[in-house]
Coordinates of C-alpha atoms in Angstrom, one line a residue:
M905 CA -2.7 24.2 32.1
S906 CA 0.8 25.8 31.7
I907 CA 1.6 28.4 29.0
L908 CA 3.6 25.6 27.2
D909 CA 0.6 23.3 27.3
Q910 CA -1.7 26.0 26.0
R911 CA 0.7 26.6 23.1
R912 CA 0.9 22.9 22.3
L913 CA -2.9 22.7 22.3
I914 CA -3.3 25.6 19.9
K915 CA -0.6 24.2 17.6
S916 CA -2.2 20.8 17.5
I917 CA -5.4 22.3 16.0
H918 CA -5.5 22.5 12.2
P919 CA -5.0 25.0 10.5
F920 CA -3.4 27.0 13.4
D921 CA -0.4 24.6 13.1
L922 CA 0.4 26.3 9.7
L923 CA 1.1 29.6 11.4
E924 CA 4.6 31.0 11.8
E925 CA 6.1 31.0 15.3
K926 CA 5.8 34.8 15.6
D927 CA 2.1 34.6 14.6
I928 CA 1.6 31.9 17.3
D929 CA 3.3 34.2 19.8
N930 CA 1.0 37.0 18.8
L931 CA -2.1 34.8 19.0
M932 CA -1.2 33.5 22.4
G933 CA -1.2 37.1 23.7
K934 CA -4.8 37.6 22.5
I935 CA -6.4 34.3 23.8
D936 CA -8.6 34.5 26.8
I937 CA -9.7 31.6 29.1
A938 CA -13.4 31.5 29.9
Y939 CA -15.8 29.5 32.1
Y940 CA -19.5 28.9 31.3
T941 CA -22.0 26.9 33.4
K942 CA -24.3 24.2 32.1
D943 CA -27.2 25.4 29.9
T944 CA -25.5 28.7 29.0
L945 CA -26.5 29.8 25.5
L946 CA -23.3 30.9 23.7
L947 CA -24.8 31.9 20.3
S948 CA -27.9 31.5 18.2
K949 CA -29.9 33.2 15.4
T950 CA -30.6 36.1 17.8
L951 CA -27.4 36.0 19.9
P952 CA -24.4 37.1 17.7
S953 CA -21.1 35.3 18.0
I954 CA -18.4 37.2 19.8
A955 CA -15.5 34.7 19.7
F956 CA -14.0 31.5 18.3
Y957 CA -14.2 28.9 21.0
I958 CA -11.6 26.1 21.6
I959 CA -12.8 23.6 24.3
I960 CA -10.4 22.7 27.1
K961 CA -12.9 20.8 29.2
G962 CA -16.7 20.2 29.1
S963 CA -19.0 20.0 26.1
V964 CA -21.3 22.1 23.9
T965 CA -24.3 20.9 21.9
E966 CA -25.3 22.5 18.6
Y967 CA -29.1 22.4 17.9
I968 CA -30.7 23.1 14.5
D969 CA -34.5 23.3 14.6
D970 CA -34.5 21.8 18.1
E971 CA -32.6 18.7 16.8
I972 CA -29.1 17.9 17.9
H973 CA -26.8 18.6 15.0
N974 CA -23.4 18.2 16.7
V975 CA -21.6 17.9 20.0
Y976 CA -18.3 19.5 20.7
S977 CA -15.9 18.3 23.4
S978 CA -12.3 18.6 24.5
G979 CA -10.0 19.7 21.7
D980 CA -12.9 20.7 19.4
S981 CA -13.5 24.2 18.2
F982 CA -16.5 26.3 16.8
D983 CA -18.0 28.3 15.1
A984 CA -15.9 30.0 12.4
D985 CA -18.9 30.3 10.1
A986 CA -20.9 32.4 12.6
L987 CA -17.9 34.9 12.8
I988 CA -17.3 35.0 9.1
Y989 CA -20.8 35.3 7.8
N990 CA -22.4 37.1 10.9
K991 CA -25.1 34.5 11.2
T992 CA -25.8 30.9 12.3
E993 CA -28.7 28.5 11.9
G994 CA -27.9 26.7 15.1
R995 CA -28.1 27.2 18.9
F996 CA -24.9 26.4 20.8
V997 CA -25.7 25.4 24.4
V998 CA -23.3 24.4 27.1
E999 CA -24.0 20.7 27.9
E1000 CA -21.4 20.3 30.6
D1001 CA -19.7 23.1 32.5
L1002 CA -17.3 24.6 30.0
I1003 CA -13.7 25.8 30.2
C1004 CA -12.5 27.1 26.9
Y1005 CA -10.2 29.4 25.0
E1006 CA -11.7 32.4 23.3
I1007 CA -10.3 34.2 20.3
K1008 CA -12.2 37.5 20.0
K1009 CA -14.0 38.0 16.7
E1010 CA -11.8 40.9 15.5
D1011 CA -8.6 38.8 16.3
F1012 CA -10.0 35.7 14.5
L1013 CA -10.9 37.7 11.4
L1014 CA -7.3 39.1 11.4
L1015 CA -6.1 35.5 11.3
L1016 CA -8.0 35.0 8.1
E1017 CA -5.5 37.3 6.4
D1018 CA -3.2 34.3 6.3
K1019 CA -4.3 32.6 3.0
R1020 CA -3.8 29.0 4.4
V1021 CA -6.1 29.7 7.4
Q1022 CA -8.5 31.5 5.2
S1023 CA -8.7 28.7 2.6
Y1024 CA -9.5 26.1 5.3
F1025 CA -12.3 28.0 7.1
L1026 CA -13.9 29.2 3.9
S1027 CA -13.9 25.8 2.2
D1028 CA -16.9 23.5 1.8
F1029 CA -17.2 20.0 3.3
V1030 CA -15.4 18.3 0.5
S1031 CA -12.5 20.8 0.4
R1032 CA -12.1 20.8 4.2
H1033 CA -12.2 17.0 4.2
Q1034 CA -9.5 16.9 1.6
N1035 CA -7.5 19.5 3.5
L1036 CA -7.6 17.5 6.7
K1037 CA -6.6 14.3 4.8
H1038 CA -3.6 16.1 3.2
Y1039 CA -2.6 17.4 6.6
D1040 CA -2.9 13.9 8.1
S1041 CA -0.7 12.3 5.3
Q1042 CA 2.0 14.9 5.9
S1043 CA 2.3 14.0 9.5
E1044 CA 3.7 10.5 8.7
L1045 CA 7.4 9.9 8.1
T1046 CA 8.5 8.3 4.9
P1047 CA 11.0 5.5 5.4
F1048 CA 12.6 5.6 1.9
L1049 CA 16.0 6.8 3.0
M1050 CA 16.3 3.8 5.4
A1051 CA 15.6 1.2 2.7
R1052 CA 18.4 -1.2 1.8
V1053 CA 19.4 -3.1 -1.3
T1054 CA 18.0 -6.3 0.3
D1055 CA 14.5 -4.6 0.2
I1056 CA 14.5 -4.4 -3.6
Y1057 CA 14.2 -7.0 -6.4
I1058 CA 17.7 -8.0 -7.6
H1059 CA 18.1 -9.5 -11.1
K1060 CA 20.0 -12.7 -11.5
A1061 CA 23.6 -12.4 -12.5
C1062 CA 24.7 -14.2 -15.7
L1063 CA 28.4 -15.1 -15.0
V1064 CA 30.5 -16.5 -17.8
D1065 CA 34.2 -17.2 -18.4
Q1066 CA 36.3 -15.0 -20.7
N1067 CA 36.9 -17.9 -23.0
D1068 CA 33.2 -18.7 -23.5
S1069 CA 31.8 -17.8 -26.9
I1070 CA 29.4 -15.0 -27.5
L1071 CA 26.7 -17.5 -28.6
E1072 CA 27.1 -19.7 -25.4
S1073 CA 27.0 -16.6 -23.2
L1074 CA 23.8 -15.3 -24.9
R1075 CA 22.1 -18.7 -24.5
K1076 CA 23.0 -18.6 -20.7
Q1077 CA 21.7 -15.0 -20.4
N1078 CA 18.5 -16.0 -22.1
K1079 CA 17.9 -19.0 -19.8
L1080 CA 18.5 -16.9 -16.7
K1081 CA 16.5 -14.0 -18.1
A1082 CA 19.3 -11.7 -17.1
K1083 CA 19.7 -8.1 -18.2
V1084 CA 23.4 -8.2 -18.7
I1085 CA 26.4 -10.6 -19.0
L1086 CA 29.2 -10.5 -16.4
V1087 CA 32.5 -11.8 -17.8
K1088 CA 35.2 -13.1 -15.5
K1089 CA 38.5 -11.9 -16.9
D1090 CA 41.5 -12.9 -14.8
D1091 CA 40.7 -11.6 -11.3
E1092 CA 38.3 -8.9 -12.4
Y1093 CA 34.8 -8.8 -13.9
E1094 CA 33.7 -6.9 -17.1
I1095 CA 30.3 -6.3 -18.5
V1096 CA 28.4 -7.0 -21.7
T1097 CA 25.3 -4.9 -22.3
D1098 CA 22.8 -4.5 -25.2
T1099 CA 24.9 -1.6 -26.4
N1100 CA 28.0 -3.8 -26.6
L1101 CA 26.1 -6.4 -28.6
K1102 CA 24.7 -3.9 -31.0
Q1103 CA 27.9 -2.0 -31.7
K1104 CA 30.5 -4.8 -31.5
V1105 CA 28.6 -7.7 -32.9
L1106 CA 25.6 -6.6 -35.0
L1107 CA 27.1 -3.5 -36.5
A1108 CA 30.7 -4.7 -36.7
G1109 CA 29.7 -8.1 -38.1
L1110 CA 31.6 -10.1 -35.4
D1111 CA 31.3 -13.9 -35.5
V1112 CA 29.1 -15.1 -32.5
N1113 CA 31.6 -17.9 -32.0
E1114 CA 34.3 -15.5 -31.0
K1115 CA 35.2 -15.2 -27.3
I1116 CA 32.8 -13.1 -25.2
S1117 CA 35.8 -11.2 -23.7
K1118 CA 36.3 -9.5 -27.1
I1119 CA 33.2 -7.4 -26.6
S1120 CA 33.1 -6.9 -22.8
S1121 CA 33.8 -3.5 -21.2
P1122 CA 35.8 -3.0 -18.0
G1123 CA 35.0 -0.8 -15.0
I1124 CA 31.9 -2.4 -13.3
I1125 CA 30.7 -0.6 -10.2
S1126 CA 29.3 -2.6 -7.3
I1127 CA 27.4 -2.1 -4.0
D1128 CA 27.1 -4.3 -1.0
I1129 CA 23.7 -6.0 -0.5
N1130 CA 23.3 -4.5 3.0
D1131 CA 24.0 -0.9 1.8
F1132 CA 21.4 1.8 1.5
L1133 CA 19.3 2.1 -1.7
F1134 CA 19.9 5.8 -1.6
N1135 CA 23.7 5.1 -2.0
A1136 CA 22.9 2.9 -5.0
L1137 CA 21.0 5.8 -6.5
L1138 CA 23.9 8.1 -5.8
L1139 CA 26.4 5.7 -7.5
M1140 CA 24.3 5.5 -10.6
T1141 CA 23.8 9.3 -10.7
Q1142 CA 27.4 10.1 -10.1
N1143 CA 28.8 7.6 -12.6
E1144 CA 26.1 8.1 -15.2
I1145 CA 25.3 4.3 -15.3
K1146 CA 22.1 2.3 -15.5
R1147 CA 23.0 -0.5 -13.2
V1148 CA 25.3 -1.6 -10.4
V1149 CA 26.5 -5.1 -9.5
V1150 CA 25.3 -6.4 -6.1
T1151 CA 27.8 -8.2 -3.9
D1152 CA 27.5 -10.1 -0.6
E1153 CA 30.9 -10.5 1.2
E1154 CA 32.5 -9.5 -2.1
K1155 CA 30.7 -12.3 -4.0
I1156 CA 28.5 -11.3 -6.9
V1157 CA 24.8 -12.1 -6.1
G1158 CA 22.9 -10.1 -8.7
V1159 CA 22.4 -6.9 -10.6
L1160 CA 20.4 -3.8 -9.5
E1161 CA 18.8 -2.0 -12.5
Q1162 CA 18.2 1.8 -12.5
L1163 CA 14.7 1.4 -13.7
D1164 CA 13.8 -0.8 -10.8
L1165 CA 15.5 1.5 -8.3
L1166 CA 13.6 4.6 -9.6
S1167 CA 10.3 2.6 -9.6
Y1168 CA 11.0 1.7 -6.0
F1169 CA 11.3 5.3 -5.0
A1170 CA 8.3 6.2 -7.1
N1171 CA 5.8 3.5 -6.2
H1172 CA 7.5 0.1 -6.0
S1173 CA 4.9 -1.5 -8.3
H1174 CA 7.1 -1.9 -11.4
L1175 CA 9.3 -4.3 -9.5
I1176 CA 6.4 -6.6 -8.6
A1177 CA 5.2 -6.5 -12.2
V1178 CA 8.6 -7.6 -13.3
Q1179 CA 8.7 -10.4 -10.8
L1180 CA 5.3 -11.6 -11.8
E1181 CA 6.3 -11.7 -15.4
K1182 CA 9.3 -13.8 -14.6
A1183 CA 7.6 -16.1 -12.0
E1184 CA 7.7 -19.8 -13.1
S1185 CA 6.6 -21.5 -9.9
I1186 CA 4.4 -21.2 -6.8
D1187 CA 7.6 -20.5 -4.8
D1188 CA 8.4 -17.5 -7.0
L1189 CA 4.9 -16.1 -6.3
K1190 CA 5.3 -16.6 -2.6
D1191 CA 8.3 -14.2 -2.6
I1192 CA 6.1 -11.6 -4.3
Q1193 CA 3.5 -11.6 -1.6
S1194 CA 5.8 -9.9 1.0
D1195 CA 6.7 -7.3 -1.7
L1196 CA 2.9 -6.5 -2.1
G1197 CA 2.7 -5.8 1.6
N1198 CA 5.8 -3.5 1.4
L1199 CA 4.1 -1.7 -1.6
V1200 CA 1.0 -1.0 0.5
T1201 CA 3.2 0.4 3.3
I1202 CA 5.2 2.6 0.9
L1203 CA 2.2 4.1 -0.8
K1204 CA 0.4 4.6 2.4
T1205 CA 3.3 6.5 4.0
K1206 CA 3.6 8.7 0.9
G1207 CA 0.0 9.8 1.5
V1208 CA -1.4 8.1 -1.7
K1209 CA -5.2 7.9 -1.5
T1210 CA -6.4 4.5 -0.5
R1211 CA -8.6 4.1 -3.6
Y1212 CA -5.5 4.5 -5.8
I1213 CA -3.6 2.0 -3.6
T1214 CA -6.4 -0.5 -4.0
K1215 CA -6.5 -0.1 -7.8
L1216 CA -2.8 -0.8 -8.0
V1217 CA -2.8 -3.7 -5.6
S1218 CA -5.9 -5.2 -7.3
T1219 CA -4.2 -4.9 -10.7
L1220 CA -1.2 -6.8 -9.4
N1221 CA -3.4 -9.4 -7.7
I1222 CA -5.2 -10.0 -11.1
K1223 CA -1.7 -10.7 -12.6
I1224 CA -1.2 -13.3 -9.8
Y1225 CA -4.6 -14.9 -10.7
K1226 CA -3.6 -15.0 -14.4
K1227 CA -0.3 -16.6 -13.6
L1228 CA -1.9 -19.3 -11.4
F1229 CA -4.6 -19.8 -14.1
S1230 CA -1.9 -20.6 -16.6
M1231 CA -0.2 -22.9 -14.1
S1232 CA -3.4 -24.8 -13.4
V1233 CA -5.5 -24.9 -16.6
P1234 CA -4.5 -26.9 -19.6
K1235 CA -3.7 -24.7 -22.6
E1236 CA -6.5 -26.2 -24.7
L1237 CA -9.1 -25.3 -22.1
E1238 CA -8.0 -21.7 -21.3
D1239 CA -10.3 -20.0 -23.9
K1240 CA -13.2 -22.3 -22.9
C1241 CA -13.7 -20.7 -19.5
C1242 CA -13.4 -17.4 -17.6
L1243 CA -12.0 -17.1 -14.1
V1244 CA -13.7 -14.3 -12.3
V1245 CA -13.0 -12.6 -9.0
L1246 CA -16.0 -11.4 -6.8
G1247 CA -16.6 -9.3 -3.7
S1248 CA -13.9 -6.7 -2.8
E1249 CA -11.5 -8.4 -5.2
G1250 CA -14.0 -7.9 -8.1
R1251 CA -14.6 -4.3 -7.1
G1252 CA -10.8 -3.7 -7.0
E1253 CA -11.0 -2.7 -3.3
Q1254 CA -9.1 -5.4 -1.4
I1255 CA -5.7 -4.5 0.0
I1256 CA -5.1 -6.7 3.0
K1257 CA -6.2 -10.2 2.1
T1258 CA -9.5 -11.2 3.8
D1259 CA -10.9 -14.2 2.0
Q1260 CA -11.2 -15.5 -1.5
D1261 CA -14.3 -14.8 -3.6
N1262 CA -14.0 -16.3 -7.1
A1263 CA -16.0 -18.4 -9.6
L1264 CA -15.6 -20.0 -13.0
I1265 CA -17.8 -19.5 -16.1
I1266 CA -17.6 -22.4 -18.6
K1267 CA -18.5 -22.2 -22.2
D1268 CA -21.7 -23.9 -23.1
G1269 CA -21.3 -27.4 -24.6
V1270 CA -17.9 -28.1 -22.8
D1271 CA -17.7 -30.8 -20.2
E1272 CA -17.8 -29.1 -16.8
Q1273 CA -15.9 -32.0 -15.2
L1274 CA -12.8 -31.1 -17.2
F1275 CA -12.4 -28.1 -14.9
K1276 CA -12.8 -29.7 -11.5
E1277 CA -9.2 -30.8 -10.9
P1278 CA -7.6 -27.6 -12.4
M1279 CA -9.9 -25.4 -10.2
L1280 CA -9.1 -27.5 -7.0
K1281 CA -5.4 -27.0 -7.9
L1282 CA -5.8 -23.3 -8.4
N1283 CA -7.7 -23.0 -5.2
S1284 CA -4.9 -24.8 -3.3
Y1285 CA -2.3 -22.4 -4.9
L1286 CA -4.3 -19.4 -3.7
I1287 CA -4.4 -20.8 -0.1
E1288 CA -0.7 -21.4 -0.3
L1289 CA -0.1 -17.8 -1.3
G1290 CA -2.1 -16.5 1.7
F1291 CA -5.5 -16.0 0.1
P1292 CA -7.7 -17.5 2.9
K1293 CA -10.7 -19.8 2.2
C1294 CA -14.1 -18.0 1.9
T1295 CA -16.2 -18.8 5.0
G1296 CA -19.3 -18.8 2.7
D1297 CA -17.5 -21.1 0.3
V1298 CA -17.8 -18.7 -2.6
M1299 CA -14.8 -20.3 -4.4
I1300 CA -14.0 -22.2 -7.6
S1301 CA -13.5 -25.3 -5.4
N1302 CA -17.3 -25.3 -4.8
E1303 CA -19.3 -26.8 -7.7
F1304 CA -22.0 -24.2 -7.2
W1305 CA -19.6 -21.5 -8.4
R1306 CA -18.4 -23.6 -11.4
R1307 CA -21.1 -23.7 -14.1
N1308 CA -21.6 -22.9 -17.8
V1309 CA -23.1 -19.7 -19.2
E1310 CA -26.6 -21.2 -19.3
G1311 CA -26.2 -22.4 -15.7
Y1312 CA -25.5 -18.8 -14.5
K1313 CA -28.4 -17.5 -16.6
S1314 CA -30.7 -20.0 -14.9
L1315 CA -29.4 -18.9 -11.5
I1316 CA -30.0 -15.2 -12.4
K1317 CA -33.6 -16.0 -13.5
S1318 CA -34.3 -17.6 -10.1
L1319 CA -32.8 -14.6 -8.3
A1320 CA -34.8 -12.1 -10.4
N1321 CA -38.0 -13.5 -8.9
S1322 CA -36.9 -13.8 -5.3
M1323 CA -37.3 -11.6 -2.3
D1324 CA -35.2 -14.1 -0.2
E1325 CA -32.4 -12.3 1.6
D1326 CA -29.8 -15.1 1.0
K1327 CA -30.6 -15.3 -2.7
L1328 CA -30.3 -11.5 -3.0
Q1329 CA -26.9 -11.7 -1.3
T1330 CA -25.9 -14.2 -4.1
L1331 CA -27.0 -11.6 -6.6
S1332 CA -24.9 -9.0 -4.9
I1333 CA -21.9 -11.3 -5.1
I1334 CA -22.3 -11.8 -8.9
L1335 CA -22.7 -8.0 -9.5
D1336 CA -19.1 -7.4 -8.5
A1337 CA -17.7 -10.0 -10.9
Q1338 CA -14.5 -9.0 -12.8
A1339 CA -12.7 -11.2 -15.3
A1340 CA -9.3 -12.3 -14.1
A1341 CA -8.2 -14.8 -16.8
G1342 CA -9.6 -16.8 -19.7
N1343 CA -12.3 -15.8 -22.1
K1344 CA -13.8 -12.5 -20.9
E1345 CA -16.7 -12.7 -23.4
L1346 CA -18.3 -15.4 -21.3
L1347 CA -18.6 -13.0 -18.3
D1348 CA -19.9 -10.2 -20.6
D1349 CA -22.6 -12.6 -21.8
V1350 CA -23.7 -13.4 -18.2
M1351 CA -23.6 -9.7 -17.0
N1352 CA -25.6 -8.5 -20.0
F1353 CA -28.3 -11.1 -19.3
L1354 CA -28.3 -10.0 -15.6
H1355 CA -28.8 -6.3 -16.4
T1356 CA -31.5 -7.1 -18.9
N1357 CA -33.5 -9.3 -16.5
F1358 CA -33.4 -6.7 -13.7
H1359 CA -34.5 -3.8 -15.8
S1360 CA -37.6 -2.2 -14.2
R1361 CA -37.6 -4.8 -11.3
D1362 CA -37.9 -2.1 -8.7
D1363 CA -39.7 -4.5 -6.3
V1364 CA -36.6 -6.8 -6.1
L1365 CA -34.3 -3.8 -6.0
A1366 CA -36.1 -2.3 -3.1
H1367 CA -35.8 -5.5 -1.1
M1368 CA -32.1 -5.7 -2.1
S1369 CA -31.4 -2.1 -1.1
K1370 CA -33.0 -2.6 2.3
A1371 CA -29.7 -4.2 3.5
V1372 CA -28.1 -0.7 3.7
L1373 CA -30.1 -0.3 6.9
N1374 CA -29.1 -3.6 8.4
F1375 CA -26.4 -2.0 10.5
E1376 CA -26.4 1.2 12.6
T1377 CA -23.9 3.9 11.8
P1378 CA -21.6 4.0 14.9
L1379 CA -22.3 7.7 15.5
S1380 CA -24.7 8.8 18.2
M1381 CA -27.2 11.6 18.1
F1382 CA -24.6 13.6 20.0
S1383 CA -22.0 13.0 17.2
S1384 CA -19.9 10.8 19.4
F1385 CA -18.7 7.3 18.4
V1386 CA -20.7 4.3 19.4
T1387 CA -18.2 1.5 20.3
D1388 CA -18.6 -2.1 21.1
K1389 CA -17.5 -3.1 24.6
Q1390 CA -17.2 -6.8 23.5
H1391 CA -14.5 -5.6 21.0
N1392 CA -12.5 -3.5 23.5
N1393 CA -14.4 -0.3 22.8
K1394 CA -13.8 -0.5 19.0
L1395 CA -16.3 0.1 16.3
D1396 CA -16.9 -2.0 13.2
I1397 CA -16.0 0.3 10.3
K1398 CA -17.1 -2.2 7.6
K1399 CA -20.6 -2.8 9.0
G1400 CA -21.0 0.8 10.3
G1401 CA -20.0 2.6 7.2
I1402 CA -18.3 0.8 4.2
F1403 CA -21.0 -1.8 3.7
A1404 CA -23.8 0.8 3.4
L1405 CA -21.9 2.8 0.8
V1406 CA -20.8 -0.2 -1.2
H1407 CA -24.1 -2.1 -1.2
G1408 CA -26.2 1.0 -1.8
V1409 CA -24.1 2.2 -4.7
R1410 CA -24.1 -1.4 -6.1
T1411 CA -27.9 -1.6 -6.0
L1412 CA -28.3 1.8 -7.7
S1413 CA -25.8 0.6 -10.4
L1414 CA -28.0 -2.4 -11.1
Q1415 CA -31.1 -0.2 -11.4
Y1416 CA -29.4 2.2 -13.8
Q1417 CA -27.4 -0.4 -15.7
V1418 CA -23.9 0.8 -14.7
N1419 CA -21.4 -1.8 -15.7
E1420 CA -18.5 -0.6 -13.5
T1421 CA -17.7 -2.8 -10.5
N1422 CA -15.5 -0.4 -8.5
T1423 CA -17.5 1.7 -6.0
V1424 CA -15.9 5.0 -6.8
E1425 CA -16.3 4.5 -10.5
R1426 CA -19.9 3.5 -10.0
I1427 CA -20.5 6.7 -8.0
K1428 CA -19.0 8.7 -10.9
E1429 CA -21.3 6.9 -13.4
L1430 CA -24.4 7.5 -11.3
N1431 CA -23.5 11.2 -11.2
N1432 CA -23.1 11.1 -15.0
K1433 CA -26.5 9.6 -15.3
G1434 CA -28.0 12.3 -13.0
V1435 CA -29.0 9.9 -10.2
I1436 CA -26.9 11.9 -7.7
D1437 CA -25.6 15.4 -8.1
K1438 CA -21.9 16.2 -8.3
N1439 CA -21.5 17.5 -4.8
F1440 CA -23.1 14.5 -3.2
A1441 CA -21.0 12.2 -5.4
T1442 CA -17.9 13.9 -4.3
E1443 CA -18.9 13.7 -0.6
L1444 CA -19.6 9.9 -1.1
I1445 CA -16.2 9.4 -2.7
E1446 CA -14.3 11.3 -0.1
S1447 CA -16.2 9.5 2.7
F1448 CA -15.6 6.1 1.2
D1449 CA -11.9 6.9 0.8
T1450 CA -11.6 8.0 4.4
L1451 CA -13.4 4.9 5.8
S1452 CA -11.2 2.7 3.6
A1453 CA -8.0 4.5 4.8
V1454 CA -8.9 4.3 8.5
R1455 CA -9.7 0.6 8.0
L1456 CA -6.4 0.1 6.2
H1457 CA -4.6 1.9 9.1
A1458 CA -6.2 -0.4 11.6
Q1459 CA -5.5 -3.6 9.6
S1460 CA -1.8 -2.5 9.3
A1461 CA -1.5 -1.9 13.0
D1462 CA -3.1 -5.0 14.6
K1463 CA -4.7 -7.1 11.8
D1464 CA -8.1 -6.8 13.5
E1465 CA -9.8 -6.8 10.1
N1466 CA -12.7 -4.4 10.5
F1467 CA -12.6 -3.0 14.1
V1468 CA -11.2 0.4 14.8
N1469 CA -10.6 2.1 18.2
P1470 CA -11.3 5.8 17.8
A1471 CA -9.2 6.5 20.9
N1472 CA -6.1 5.4 19.0
L1473 CA -6.7 7.9 16.1
E1474 CA -5.3 11.4 15.9
K1475 CA -7.9 14.2 16.4
N1476 CA -8.0 15.1 12.8
Q1477 CA -8.5 11.4 11.9
R1478 CA -11.4 11.3 14.3
D1479 CA -12.9 14.4 12.7
L1480 CA -12.6 12.9 9.3
L1481 CA -14.3 9.7 10.5
K1482 CA -17.2 11.6 12.1
D1483 CA -17.7 13.6 8.9
S1484 CA -17.7 10.4 6.9
F1485 CA -20.2 8.7 9.1
K1486 CA -22.5 11.7 8.7
I1487 CA -22.3 11.3 4.9
V1488 CA -23.2 7.6 5.4
N1489 CA -26.3 8.6 7.3
K1490 CA -27.1 11.1 4.6
F1491 CA -26.8 8.3 2.0
K1492 CA -29.0 6.0 4.0
K1493 CA -31.7 8.7 4.0
F1494 CA -31.3 9.0 0.2
M1495 CA -31.7 5.3 -0.3
S1496 CA -34.7 5.1 2.0
F1497 CA -36.4 7.9 0.0
H1498 CA -35.3 6.6 -3.4
F1499 CA -36.6 3.0 -2.9
H1500 CA -39.4 3.9 -0.4
L1501 CA -37.8 1.6 2.2
N1502 CA -40.4 2.5 4.8
M1503 CA -42.9 0.6 2.7
V1504 CA -40.7 -2.5 2.2
V1505 CA -41.4 -5.4 4.6

């Protein structure tokens, strides 16, 4: 390995990448290259650590109480704690002939004088996990400066003639839901804003039958639709204006508002909310779907935590459901039913659309057949918008998931006395229910009944919680990833990690009557109730966030819904994933002990 390659390797390891160039130069002069044969003991309780090791080739196994705790391979490093605290609980043994860099103890301790290096090595699991995630997010480029006017929502232009009356112009503006009025005056355009109307009509007492040109202001500023958004922001800032007119080959095509532009640079969500509010047809909603995808990309590249992205996207998806509900259900029936979303949608954890999970609760005494056609219509709308059919048919188009309050209560009663796996899965689906539209009180009635009926039913809960052990965590006893050759050496991140956390937390929430549906919020409530301590709760949240982020990254890359190839991840991402899987295993042990799963058959 050349000196340049050595330098690149050192700089690729966090937190050494934070060092100044002169500090890297100084460090390179103090690093030694060492070779150790298989079975060499590097450090233990009785053998003090003499160096910080960075593996070039080979592997080292860490044992604690004769059990394998970790395996370190190329690019990994160890053991800072032994150098800092002058002790270790483990034995570090060379598993495969080892070639490594060594930073002598005294030189490593000098590095800790740098506060950034110190804060990383002295942090606990949670802080180190968050540090790595922050580092990972900073490594991605943000494409904001490359965004163009075509990428943003443009308001319709209300164009009127100079001889039109103020009243006629206002009626046209209202019909188009436009923000301003553009007045054609000879060969130029002038503008009428809310300020013009207030000062020149309301306060001046001008007759609304007067010509609109009497209150228009000259000097509109325009931008081409293919120009950069950043230039639009500059125009508004330089001219102290709140909007610019958008043109395409010198023809006016719309108006770009400052509020929308600033929202785009902030999180892009305000635009979608505006579009949803104005949507009047299924075609309008189709246009919004691509914007939702852009929103996810924007927030992801800005390093926003995945759980916050899911909350925002879920909120916007609920707005879509509400809009479709109003398009499908007759007005007189809207308060006689409650449309609910289930599964990841109900938990507010779906980003990339997988499949629909929804149901309808109908008020007792109302004819259920009245809702058949509206729900079939709503279901077809969802499919048209890109919400795939549920393979398990958990949809409003299925009569099983359209029933009145008493019908759901009867279903829950049968589930409360069952140990059948399929029936318990149905219970899990209902537990994630969230009201999307209609009469929310109907859902509240059903959920209160559910929690009451499962109080002290530890036998059913134990059988329900057993599902957390259905899938192996894809991490071997040597702390290496276990991949599936049938899926091109990828691992299933949903079955291997996310499911255990989601389902285990859901079951605990039922036991302790936690009403939240979101996994993170459930964890917080379980901590508040003393079921899990604060540190473990934080570990679970960080791990869930990492697993969700890695899954999102994989979905964005190749749309392979749940499968991730660890080889395609950066080293720090692999480290985060391994740490998260270790917490999943810790949680499985907690669940096994809590529900005595070794006794459940």
